[in-house]
Short mmCIF file of C-alpha atoms in Angstrom, two decimals:
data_model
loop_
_atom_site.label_atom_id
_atom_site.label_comp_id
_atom_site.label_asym_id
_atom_site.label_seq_id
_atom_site.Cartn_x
_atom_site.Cartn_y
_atom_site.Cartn_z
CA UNK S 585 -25.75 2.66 -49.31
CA UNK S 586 -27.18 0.58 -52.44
CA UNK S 587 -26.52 1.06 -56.25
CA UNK S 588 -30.26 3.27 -55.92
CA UNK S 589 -28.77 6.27 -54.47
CA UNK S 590 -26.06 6.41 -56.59
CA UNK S 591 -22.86 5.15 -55.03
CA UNK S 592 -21.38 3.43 -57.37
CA UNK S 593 -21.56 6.81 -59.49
CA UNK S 594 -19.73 8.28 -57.11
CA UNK S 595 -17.24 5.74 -56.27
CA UNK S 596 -16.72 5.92 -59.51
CA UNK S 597 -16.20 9.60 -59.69
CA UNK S 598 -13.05 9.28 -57.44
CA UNK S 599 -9.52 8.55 -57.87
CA UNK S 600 -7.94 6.50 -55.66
CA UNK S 601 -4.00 6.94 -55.09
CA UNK S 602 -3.64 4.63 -53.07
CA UNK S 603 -4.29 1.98 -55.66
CA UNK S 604 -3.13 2.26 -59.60
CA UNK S 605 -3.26 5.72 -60.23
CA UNK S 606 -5.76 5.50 -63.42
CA UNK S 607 -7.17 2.07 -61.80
CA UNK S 608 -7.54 -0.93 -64.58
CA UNK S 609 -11.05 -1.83 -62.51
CA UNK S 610 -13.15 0.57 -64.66
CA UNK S 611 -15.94 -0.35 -66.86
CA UNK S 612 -13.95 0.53 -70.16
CA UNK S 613 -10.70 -1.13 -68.73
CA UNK S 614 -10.95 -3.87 -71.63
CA UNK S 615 -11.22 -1.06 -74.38
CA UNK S 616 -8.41 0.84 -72.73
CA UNK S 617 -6.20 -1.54 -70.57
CA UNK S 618 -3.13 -0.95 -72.87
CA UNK S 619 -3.81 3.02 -72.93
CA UNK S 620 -4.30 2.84 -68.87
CA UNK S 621 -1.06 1.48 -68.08
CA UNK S 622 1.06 3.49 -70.87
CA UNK S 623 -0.43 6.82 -69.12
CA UNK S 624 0.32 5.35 -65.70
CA UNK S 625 3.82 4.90 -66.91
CA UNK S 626 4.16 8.16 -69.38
CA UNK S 627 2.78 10.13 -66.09
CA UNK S 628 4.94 8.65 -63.46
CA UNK S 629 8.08 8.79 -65.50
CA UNK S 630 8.00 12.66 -66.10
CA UNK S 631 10.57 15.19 -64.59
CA UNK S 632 8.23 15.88 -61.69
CA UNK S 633 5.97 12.49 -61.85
CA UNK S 634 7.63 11.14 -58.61
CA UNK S 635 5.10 14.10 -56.66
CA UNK S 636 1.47 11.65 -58.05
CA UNK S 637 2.08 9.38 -55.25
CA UNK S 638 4.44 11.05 -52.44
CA UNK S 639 3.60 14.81 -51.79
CA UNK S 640 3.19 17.33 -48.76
CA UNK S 641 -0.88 17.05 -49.65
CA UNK S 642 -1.07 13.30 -49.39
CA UNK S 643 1.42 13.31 -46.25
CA UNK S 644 -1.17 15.92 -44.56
CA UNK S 645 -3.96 13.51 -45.29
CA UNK S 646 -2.57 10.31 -44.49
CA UNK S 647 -1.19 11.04 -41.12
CA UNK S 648 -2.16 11.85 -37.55
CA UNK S 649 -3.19 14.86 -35.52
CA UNK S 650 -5.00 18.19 -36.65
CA UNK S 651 -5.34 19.16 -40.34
CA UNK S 652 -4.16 22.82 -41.11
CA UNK S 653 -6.11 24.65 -43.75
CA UNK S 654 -5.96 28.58 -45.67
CA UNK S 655 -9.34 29.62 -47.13
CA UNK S 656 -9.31 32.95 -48.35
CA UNK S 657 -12.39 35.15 -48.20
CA UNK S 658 -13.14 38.76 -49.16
CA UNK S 659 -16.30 39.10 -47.37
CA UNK S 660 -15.36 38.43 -43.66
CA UNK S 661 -17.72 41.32 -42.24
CA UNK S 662 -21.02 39.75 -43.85
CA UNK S 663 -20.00 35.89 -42.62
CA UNK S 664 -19.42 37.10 -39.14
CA UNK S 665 -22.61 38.95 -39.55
CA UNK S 666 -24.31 35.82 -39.91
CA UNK S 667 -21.93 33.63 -38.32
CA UNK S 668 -22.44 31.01 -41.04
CA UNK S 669 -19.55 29.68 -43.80
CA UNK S 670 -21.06 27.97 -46.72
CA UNK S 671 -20.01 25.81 -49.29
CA UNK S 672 -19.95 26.46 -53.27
CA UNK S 673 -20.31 23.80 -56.18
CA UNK S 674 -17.14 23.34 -58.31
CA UNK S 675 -14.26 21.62 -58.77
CA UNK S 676 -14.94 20.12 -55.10
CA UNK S 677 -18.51 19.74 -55.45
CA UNK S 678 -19.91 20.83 -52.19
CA UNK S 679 -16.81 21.83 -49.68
CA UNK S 680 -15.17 24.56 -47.88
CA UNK S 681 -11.91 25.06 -50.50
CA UNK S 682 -8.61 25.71 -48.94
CA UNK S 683 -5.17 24.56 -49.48
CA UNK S 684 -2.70 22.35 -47.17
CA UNK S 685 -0.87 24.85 -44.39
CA UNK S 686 2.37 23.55 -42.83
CA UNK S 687 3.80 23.97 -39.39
CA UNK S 688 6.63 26.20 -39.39
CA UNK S 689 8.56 28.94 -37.49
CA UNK S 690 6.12 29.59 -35.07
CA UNK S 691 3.10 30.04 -37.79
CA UNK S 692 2.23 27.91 -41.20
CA UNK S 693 3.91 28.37 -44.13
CA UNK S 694 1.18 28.52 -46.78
CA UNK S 695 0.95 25.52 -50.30
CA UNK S 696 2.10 27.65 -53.50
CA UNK S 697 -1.41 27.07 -54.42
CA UNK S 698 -2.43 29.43 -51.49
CA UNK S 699 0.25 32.14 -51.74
CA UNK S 700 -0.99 32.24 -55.84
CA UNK S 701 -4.23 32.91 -54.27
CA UNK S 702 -3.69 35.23 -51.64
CA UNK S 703 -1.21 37.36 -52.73
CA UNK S 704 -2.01 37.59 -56.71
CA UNK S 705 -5.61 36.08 -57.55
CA UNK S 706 -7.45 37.23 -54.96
CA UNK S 707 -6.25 41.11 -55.10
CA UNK S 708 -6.71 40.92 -58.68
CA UNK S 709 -10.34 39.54 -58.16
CA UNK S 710 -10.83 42.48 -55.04
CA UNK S 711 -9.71 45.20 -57.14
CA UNK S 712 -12.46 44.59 -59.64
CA UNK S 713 -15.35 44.40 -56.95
CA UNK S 714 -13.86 47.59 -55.08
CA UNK S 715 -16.18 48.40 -52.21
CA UNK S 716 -13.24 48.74 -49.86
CA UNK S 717 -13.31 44.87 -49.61
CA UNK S 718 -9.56 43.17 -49.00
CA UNK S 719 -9.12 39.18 -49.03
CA UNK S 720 -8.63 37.89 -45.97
CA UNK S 721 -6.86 34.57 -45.06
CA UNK S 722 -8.96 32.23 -42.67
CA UNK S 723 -7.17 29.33 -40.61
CA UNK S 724 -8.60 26.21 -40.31
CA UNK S 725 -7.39 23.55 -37.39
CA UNK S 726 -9.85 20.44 -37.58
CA UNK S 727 -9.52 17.74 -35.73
CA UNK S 728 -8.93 14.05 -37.10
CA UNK S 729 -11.34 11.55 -35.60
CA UNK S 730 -9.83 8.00 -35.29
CA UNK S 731 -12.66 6.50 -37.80
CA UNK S 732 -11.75 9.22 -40.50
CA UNK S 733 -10.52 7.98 -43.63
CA UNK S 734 -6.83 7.58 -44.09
CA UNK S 735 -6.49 6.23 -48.00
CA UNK S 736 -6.54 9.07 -50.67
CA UNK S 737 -9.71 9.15 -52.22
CA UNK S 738 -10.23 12.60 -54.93
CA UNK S 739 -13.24 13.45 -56.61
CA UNK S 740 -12.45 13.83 -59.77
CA UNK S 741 -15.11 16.24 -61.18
CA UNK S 742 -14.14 15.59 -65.02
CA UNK S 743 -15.54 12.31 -64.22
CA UNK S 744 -19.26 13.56 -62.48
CA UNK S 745 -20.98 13.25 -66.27
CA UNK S 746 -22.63 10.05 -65.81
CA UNK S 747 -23.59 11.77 -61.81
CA UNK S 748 -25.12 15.17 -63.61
CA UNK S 749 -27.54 13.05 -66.11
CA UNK S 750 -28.84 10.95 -63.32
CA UNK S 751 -30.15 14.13 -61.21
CA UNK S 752 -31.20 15.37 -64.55
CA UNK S 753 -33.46 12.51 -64.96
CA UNK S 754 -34.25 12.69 -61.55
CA UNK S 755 -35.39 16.37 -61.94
CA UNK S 756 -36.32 16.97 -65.20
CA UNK S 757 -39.89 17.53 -64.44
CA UNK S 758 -39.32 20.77 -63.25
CA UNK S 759 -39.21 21.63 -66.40
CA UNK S 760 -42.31 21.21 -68.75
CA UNK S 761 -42.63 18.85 -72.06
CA UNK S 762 -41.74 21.83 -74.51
CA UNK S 763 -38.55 22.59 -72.57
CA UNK S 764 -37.97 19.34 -71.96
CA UNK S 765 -37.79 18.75 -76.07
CA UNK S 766 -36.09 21.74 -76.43
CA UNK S 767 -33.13 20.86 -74.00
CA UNK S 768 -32.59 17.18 -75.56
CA UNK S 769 -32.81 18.87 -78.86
CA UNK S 770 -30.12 22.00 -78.14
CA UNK S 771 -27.89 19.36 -76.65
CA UNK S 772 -28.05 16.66 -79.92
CA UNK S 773 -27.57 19.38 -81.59
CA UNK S 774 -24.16 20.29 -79.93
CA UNK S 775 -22.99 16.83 -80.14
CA UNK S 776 -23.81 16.22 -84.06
CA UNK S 777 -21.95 19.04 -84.88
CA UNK S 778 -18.76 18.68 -82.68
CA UNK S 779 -18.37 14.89 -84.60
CA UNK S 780 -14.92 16.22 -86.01
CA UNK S 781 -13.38 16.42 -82.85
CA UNK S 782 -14.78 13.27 -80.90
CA UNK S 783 -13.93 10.94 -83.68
CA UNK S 784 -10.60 12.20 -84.00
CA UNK S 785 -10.68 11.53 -80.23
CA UNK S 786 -11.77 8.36 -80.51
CA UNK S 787 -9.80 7.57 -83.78
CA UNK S 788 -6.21 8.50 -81.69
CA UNK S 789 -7.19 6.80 -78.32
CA UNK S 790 -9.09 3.71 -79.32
CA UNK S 791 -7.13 2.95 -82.79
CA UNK S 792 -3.44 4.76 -82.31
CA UNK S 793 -4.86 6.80 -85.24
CA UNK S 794 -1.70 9.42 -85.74
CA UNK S 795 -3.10 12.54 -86.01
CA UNK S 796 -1.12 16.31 -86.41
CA UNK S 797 -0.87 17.95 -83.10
CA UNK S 798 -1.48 21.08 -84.79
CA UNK S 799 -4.26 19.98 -86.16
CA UNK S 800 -6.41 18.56 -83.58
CA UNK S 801 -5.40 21.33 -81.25
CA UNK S 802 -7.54 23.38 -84.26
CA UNK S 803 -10.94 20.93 -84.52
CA UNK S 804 -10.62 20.54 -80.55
CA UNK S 805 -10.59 25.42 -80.57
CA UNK S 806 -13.33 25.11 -83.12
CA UNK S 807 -15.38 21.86 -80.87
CA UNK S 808 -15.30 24.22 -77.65
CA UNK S 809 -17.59 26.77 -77.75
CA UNK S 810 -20.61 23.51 -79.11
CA UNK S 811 -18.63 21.75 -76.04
CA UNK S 812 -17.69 23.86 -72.87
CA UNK S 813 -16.60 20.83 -70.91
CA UNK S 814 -13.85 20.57 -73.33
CA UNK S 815 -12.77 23.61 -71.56
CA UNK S 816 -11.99 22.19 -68.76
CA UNK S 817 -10.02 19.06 -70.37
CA UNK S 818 -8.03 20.99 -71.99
CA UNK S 819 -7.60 23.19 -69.41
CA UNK S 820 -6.47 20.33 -66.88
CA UNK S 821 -4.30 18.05 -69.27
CA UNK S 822 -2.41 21.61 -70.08
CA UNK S 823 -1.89 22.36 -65.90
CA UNK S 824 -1.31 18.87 -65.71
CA UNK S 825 1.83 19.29 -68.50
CA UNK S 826 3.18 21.94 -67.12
CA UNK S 827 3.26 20.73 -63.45
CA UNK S 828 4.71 18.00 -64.84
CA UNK S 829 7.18 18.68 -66.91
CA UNK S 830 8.42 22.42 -65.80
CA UNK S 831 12.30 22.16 -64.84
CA UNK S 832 12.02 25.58 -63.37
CA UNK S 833 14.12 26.47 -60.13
CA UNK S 834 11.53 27.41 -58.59
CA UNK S 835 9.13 24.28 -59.97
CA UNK S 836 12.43 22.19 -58.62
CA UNK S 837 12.53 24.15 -55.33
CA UNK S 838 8.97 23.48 -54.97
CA UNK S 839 9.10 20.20 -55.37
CA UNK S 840 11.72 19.86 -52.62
CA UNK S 841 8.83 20.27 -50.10
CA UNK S 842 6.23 17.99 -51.72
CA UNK S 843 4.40 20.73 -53.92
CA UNK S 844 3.79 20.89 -57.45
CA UNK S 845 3.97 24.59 -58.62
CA UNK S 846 1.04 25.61 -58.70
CA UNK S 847 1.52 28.95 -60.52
CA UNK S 848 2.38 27.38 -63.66
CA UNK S 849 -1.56 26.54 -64.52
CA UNK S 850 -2.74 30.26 -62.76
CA UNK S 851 -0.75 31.98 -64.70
CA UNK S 852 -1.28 30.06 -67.86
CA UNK S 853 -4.98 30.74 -67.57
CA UNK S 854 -4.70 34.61 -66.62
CA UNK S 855 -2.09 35.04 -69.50
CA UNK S 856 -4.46 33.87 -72.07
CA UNK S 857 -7.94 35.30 -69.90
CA UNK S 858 -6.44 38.03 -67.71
CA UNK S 859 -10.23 39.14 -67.35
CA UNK S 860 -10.90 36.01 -65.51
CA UNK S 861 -10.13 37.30 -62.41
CA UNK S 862 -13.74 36.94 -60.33
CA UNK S 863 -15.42 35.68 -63.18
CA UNK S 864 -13.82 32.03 -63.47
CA UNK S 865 -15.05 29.60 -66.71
CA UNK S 866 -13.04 27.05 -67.47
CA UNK S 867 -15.91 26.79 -70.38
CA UNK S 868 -14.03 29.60 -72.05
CA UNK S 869 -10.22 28.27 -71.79
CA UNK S 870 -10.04 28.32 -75.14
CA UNK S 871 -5.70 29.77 -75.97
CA UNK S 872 -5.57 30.46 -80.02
CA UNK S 873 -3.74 27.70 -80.93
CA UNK S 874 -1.56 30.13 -83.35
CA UNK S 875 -0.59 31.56 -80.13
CA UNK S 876 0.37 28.50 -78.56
CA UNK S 877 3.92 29.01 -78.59
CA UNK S 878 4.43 32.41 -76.95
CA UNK S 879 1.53 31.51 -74.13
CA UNK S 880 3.85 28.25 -73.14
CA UNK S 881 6.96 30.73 -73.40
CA UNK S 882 5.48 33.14 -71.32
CA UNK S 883 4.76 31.01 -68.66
CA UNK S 884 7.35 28.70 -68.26
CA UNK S 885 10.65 28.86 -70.89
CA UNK S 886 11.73 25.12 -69.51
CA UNK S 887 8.82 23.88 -71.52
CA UNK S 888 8.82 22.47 -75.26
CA UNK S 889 6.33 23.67 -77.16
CA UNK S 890 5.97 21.10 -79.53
CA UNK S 891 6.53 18.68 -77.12
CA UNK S 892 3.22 19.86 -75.37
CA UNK S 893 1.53 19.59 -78.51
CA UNK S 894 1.80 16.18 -78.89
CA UNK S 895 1.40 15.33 -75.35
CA UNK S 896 -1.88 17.73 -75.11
CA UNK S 897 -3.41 15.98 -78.63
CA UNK S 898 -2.65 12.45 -76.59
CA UNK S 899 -3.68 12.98 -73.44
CA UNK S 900 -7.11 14.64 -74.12
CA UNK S 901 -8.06 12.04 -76.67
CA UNK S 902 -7.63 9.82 -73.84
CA UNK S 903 -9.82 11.71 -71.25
CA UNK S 904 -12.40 12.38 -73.98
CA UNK S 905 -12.38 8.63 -74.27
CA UNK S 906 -12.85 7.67 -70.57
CA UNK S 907 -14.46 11.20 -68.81
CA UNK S 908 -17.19 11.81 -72.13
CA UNK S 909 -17.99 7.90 -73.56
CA UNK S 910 -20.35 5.81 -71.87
CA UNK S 911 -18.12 3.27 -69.82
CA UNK S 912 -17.50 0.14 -71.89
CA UNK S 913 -18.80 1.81 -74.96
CA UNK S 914 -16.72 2.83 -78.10
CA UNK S 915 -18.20 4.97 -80.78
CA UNK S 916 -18.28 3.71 -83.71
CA UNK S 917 -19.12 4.41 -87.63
CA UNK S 918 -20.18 8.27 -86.90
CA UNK S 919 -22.23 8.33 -89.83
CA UNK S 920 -24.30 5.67 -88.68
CA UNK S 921 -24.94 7.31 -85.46
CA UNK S 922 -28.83 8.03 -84.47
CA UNK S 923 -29.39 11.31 -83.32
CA UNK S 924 -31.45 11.09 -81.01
CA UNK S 925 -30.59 12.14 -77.07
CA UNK S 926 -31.52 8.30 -76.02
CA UNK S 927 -29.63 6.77 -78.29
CA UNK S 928 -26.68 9.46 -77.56
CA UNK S 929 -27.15 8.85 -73.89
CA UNK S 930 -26.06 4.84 -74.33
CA UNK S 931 -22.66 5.72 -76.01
CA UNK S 932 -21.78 9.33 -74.57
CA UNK S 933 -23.88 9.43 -71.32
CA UNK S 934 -21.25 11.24 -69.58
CA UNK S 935 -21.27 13.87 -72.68
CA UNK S 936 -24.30 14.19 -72.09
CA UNK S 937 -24.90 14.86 -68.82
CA UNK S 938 -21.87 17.62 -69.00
CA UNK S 939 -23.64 19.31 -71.58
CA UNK S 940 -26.89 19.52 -69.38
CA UNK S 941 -25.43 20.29 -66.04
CA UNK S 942 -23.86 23.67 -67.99
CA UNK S 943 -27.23 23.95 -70.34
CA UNK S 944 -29.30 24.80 -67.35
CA UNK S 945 -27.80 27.42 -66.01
CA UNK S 946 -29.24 29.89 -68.43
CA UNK S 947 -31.65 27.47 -69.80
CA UNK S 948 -35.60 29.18 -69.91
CA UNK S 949 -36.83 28.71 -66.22
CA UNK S 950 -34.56 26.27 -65.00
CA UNK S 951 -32.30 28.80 -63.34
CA UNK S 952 -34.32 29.31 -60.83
CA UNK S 953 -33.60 25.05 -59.50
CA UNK S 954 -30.37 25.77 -60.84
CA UNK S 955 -29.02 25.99 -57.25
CA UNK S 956 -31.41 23.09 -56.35
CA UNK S 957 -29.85 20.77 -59.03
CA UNK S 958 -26.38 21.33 -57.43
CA UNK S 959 -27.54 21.34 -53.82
CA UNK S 960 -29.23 17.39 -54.85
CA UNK S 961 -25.27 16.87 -55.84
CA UNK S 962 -23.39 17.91 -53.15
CA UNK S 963 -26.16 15.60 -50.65
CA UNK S 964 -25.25 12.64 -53.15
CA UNK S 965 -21.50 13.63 -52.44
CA UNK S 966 -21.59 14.36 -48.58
CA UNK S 967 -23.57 11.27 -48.55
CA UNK S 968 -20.53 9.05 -49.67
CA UNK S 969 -17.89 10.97 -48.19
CA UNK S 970 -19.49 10.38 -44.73
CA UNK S 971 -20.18 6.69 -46.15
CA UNK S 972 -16.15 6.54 -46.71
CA UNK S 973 -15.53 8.81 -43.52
CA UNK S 974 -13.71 11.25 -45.67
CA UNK S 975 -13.24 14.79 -43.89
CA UNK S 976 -11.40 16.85 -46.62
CA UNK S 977 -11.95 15.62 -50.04
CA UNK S 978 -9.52 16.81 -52.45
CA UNK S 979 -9.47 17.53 -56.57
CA UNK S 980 -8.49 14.28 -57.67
CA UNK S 981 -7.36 14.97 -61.00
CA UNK S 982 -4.17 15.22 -60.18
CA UNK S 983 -2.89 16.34 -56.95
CA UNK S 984 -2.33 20.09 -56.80
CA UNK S 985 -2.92 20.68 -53.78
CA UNK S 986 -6.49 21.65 -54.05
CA UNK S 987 -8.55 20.46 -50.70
CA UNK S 988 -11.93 20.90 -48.93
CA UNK S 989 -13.51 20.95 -45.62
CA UNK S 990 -16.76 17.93 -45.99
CA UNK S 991 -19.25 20.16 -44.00
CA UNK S 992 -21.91 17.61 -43.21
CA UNK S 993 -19.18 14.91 -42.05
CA UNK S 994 -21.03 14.00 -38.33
CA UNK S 995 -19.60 15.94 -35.35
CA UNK S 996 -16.63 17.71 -37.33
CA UNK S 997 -14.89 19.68 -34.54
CA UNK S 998 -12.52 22.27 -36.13
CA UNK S 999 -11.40 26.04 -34.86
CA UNK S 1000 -11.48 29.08 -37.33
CA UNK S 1001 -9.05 31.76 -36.88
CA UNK S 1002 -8.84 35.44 -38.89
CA UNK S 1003 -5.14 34.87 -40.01
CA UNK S 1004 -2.24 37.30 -40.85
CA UNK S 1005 0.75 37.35 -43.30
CA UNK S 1006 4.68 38.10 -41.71
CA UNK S 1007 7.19 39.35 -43.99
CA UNK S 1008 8.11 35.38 -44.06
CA UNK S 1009 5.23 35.15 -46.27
CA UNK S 1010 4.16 32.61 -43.41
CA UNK S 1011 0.30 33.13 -41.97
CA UNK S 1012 -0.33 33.24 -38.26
CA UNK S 1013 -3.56 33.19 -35.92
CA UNK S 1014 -4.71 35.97 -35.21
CA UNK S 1015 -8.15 35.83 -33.05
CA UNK S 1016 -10.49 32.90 -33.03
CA UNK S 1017 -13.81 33.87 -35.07
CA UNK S 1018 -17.38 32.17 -33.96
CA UNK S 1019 -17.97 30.79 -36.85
CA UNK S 1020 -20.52 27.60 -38.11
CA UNK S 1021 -19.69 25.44 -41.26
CA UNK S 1022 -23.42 24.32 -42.53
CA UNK S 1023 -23.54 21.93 -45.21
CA UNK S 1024 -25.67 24.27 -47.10
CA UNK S 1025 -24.68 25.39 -50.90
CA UNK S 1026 -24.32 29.44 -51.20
CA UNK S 1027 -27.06 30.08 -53.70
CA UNK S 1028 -25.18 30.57 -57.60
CA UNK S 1029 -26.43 34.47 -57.86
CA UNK S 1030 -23.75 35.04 -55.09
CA UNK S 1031 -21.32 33.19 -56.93
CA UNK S 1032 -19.08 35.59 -58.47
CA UNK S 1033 -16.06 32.33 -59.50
CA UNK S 1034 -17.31 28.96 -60.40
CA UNK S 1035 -15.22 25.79 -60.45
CA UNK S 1036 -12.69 28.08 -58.65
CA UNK S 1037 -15.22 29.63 -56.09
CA UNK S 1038 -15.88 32.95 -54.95
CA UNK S 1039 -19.04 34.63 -53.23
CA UNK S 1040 -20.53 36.64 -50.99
CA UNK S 1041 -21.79 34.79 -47.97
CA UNK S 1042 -19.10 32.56 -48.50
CA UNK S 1043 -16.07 32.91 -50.60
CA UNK S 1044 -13.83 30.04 -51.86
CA UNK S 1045 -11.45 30.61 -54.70
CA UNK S 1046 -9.54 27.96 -56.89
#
């Protein structure tokens, strides 16, 4: 593979934890060295920091022998019917999502992540569609090859910006000159305007500017809805505090085995968006910030609230810096700034390419290549992963506990089994099921969840 086909995107797009776990080899690393190695402390040194580098996900990965996997479907009778499982975009770009399963008692005692999803999300979600549809769990037993991968390599989908404005200017004759304008135009647009929060952003992470955490939690609720990937930084760095810091018995209890408690970030989105259920945007994660308070208390009472603040205002600076600015390139003088989308795409590339990757999903004709612009990403993807010999990529912003299935890694030999639930809680095998993964994306007007996944032909939730 050569810099042409983009690999260096998407090595770049991955987090390695088996090296530094924000690695100081980035392009920006001498504009943010300093801020690198505080987080890598800050991170590491938190009540539950110890489970970044030595967890029950990374054990699974690292070792020997089969891999154990729960997907959960609600649409068994129409994959059977066709005998094929397909992948959805998301979070894990182009894979079969499950979470870890552990051998125990005679069956597999499901990840927290899993039980959140099977027992709570996925009713919820069910109970919506009706239809007499019920989630099912799905085991997966796949076989390690001895050339498979055994570092921990994440893709890191905050980080795919720079990956979503190459394909764009791959593809971007599909759409003709007017829209073409148009697009650039809508998306300088969004950017000029959402100026307050970036350079805040910029002014806290690049200068140690001290800002009010009540205050930028405000510009950042105002920048969303002109930003929607801002969305989905907030709505990490907040799971990411709360996995982190939660003193819980059960978060302790949780942690015994390896897992970071998973329910903490569920229920934090679902108490501010309890209409999310089978309609997932992480766009829209948007909690009133004069409601702050009673959200965190709701969800977990071992939390400070203004503690979270200040760590939220920090850490999202920080990603806005490094997952939104070109690599290497730091804003500066805003009013001097030329607004024009090639001038914007040399200092905020990965902005950018955000902004387009979400713009053209209702944007004039272009939803109808929509599903071809992610299907030319998850190729670019599988591509590497089989390049790196990685069979179950996993969300590598932090390690929840979040994992996929690669389906075009060569000869993947695995066995898929309709599952059910003891009393335990533990899952168990319950007939084998002739099943094919194809390393085919389910087309988006199936896709009921994005980012967390759920569809018809397939069905793959978060």
């Amino acid at each position: 593979m050569g810099t042409h086909d983009g690999y260096h995107l998407w090595a770049d797009a991955h987090a390695f934890y088996d090296s530094p776990l924000i690695p100081a080899t980035t392009h920006h690393a001498d504009l943010l060295t300093g801020q690198t190695a505080a987080w890598e402390q800050r991170l590491e040194a938190t009540p539950n920091g110890a489970l970044l580098r030595n967890n029950a996900l990374f054990d699974a990965l690292s070792g020997d022998g089969p891999l154990y996997f729960l997907h959960v479907t609600h649409a068994l009778e129409e994959i059977s019917e066709h005998g094929f499982l397909y992948p959805s975009g998301g979070c894990l770009v182009g894979s079969i999502y499950c979470a870890p399963l552990t051998v125990e008692g005679g069956g597999f005692r499901m990840h927290n992540l899993a039980q959140y999803v099977l027992n709570k999300e996925a009713p919820a979600f069910v109970s919506k569609v009706g239809e007499g549809r019920k989630p099912t769990p799905l085991i997966f037993e796949i076989d390690r090859p001895q050339r498979a991968y055994r570092g921990l390599a994440g893709v890191d989908y905050l980080r795919l910006g720079s990956i979503h404005l190459s394909i764009y200017n791959n593809l971007e004759y599909l759409l003709s000159h007017a829209e073409r304008y148009t697009l650039r135009e809508a998306v300088v647009s969004r950017v000029k305007n959402s100026t307050a929060l970036l350079a805040l952003a910029a002014a806290i992470a690049f200068e140690d500017a001290r800002v009010a955490p009540g205050t930028f939690l405000k510009v950042l609720d105002e920048a969303i809805p002109r930003l929607p990937i801002l969305g989905y930084l907030y709505f990490e760095a907040l799971a990411e505090y709360l996995m982190l810091h939660s003193r819980t018995e059960q978060t302790q209890r949780l942690a015994q085995r390896g897992e970071f408690n998973n329910w903490l970030y569920k229920e934090a989105l679902f108490v501010s968006f309890p209409d999310m259920a089978g309609k997932f945007d992480l766009s829209k994660f948007r909690p009133a910030p004069q409601n702050f308070d009673k959200i965190l208390a709701r969800i977990d009472a071992s939390v400070d609230a203004e503690h979270a603040r200040g760590y939220l205002r920090d850490r999202i600076s920080y990603l806005v810096a490094t997952r939104l600015f070109t690599p290497g390139r730091a804003p500066e003088s805003w009013h001097r700034t030329r607004w024009e989308f090639d001038s914007l795409a040399t200092l905020m590339g990965p902005l950018l390419g955000h902004l387009i990757h979400r713009e053209l999903r209702t944007f004039g004709r272009y939803p109808d290549f929509y599903f071809y612009f992610d299907q030319h990403k998850a190729l670019q993807a599988w591509n590497y992963w089989n390049h790196m010999d990685i069979i179950a990529p996993f969300n590598g912003t932090m390690p929840k506990g979040e994992v996929g299935i690669n389906p075009a890694y060569p000869d993947l030999e695995y066995r898929i089994f309709r599952a059910a639930q003891d009393d335990a809680g533990r899952v168990h095998p319950v007939d084998q099921l002739k099943l094919t993964i194809a390393p085919r994306l389910v087309d988006i007007k199936y896709t009921l969840m994005r980012n967390n996944k759920w569809s018809v032909p397939n069905s793959t939730p978060k």
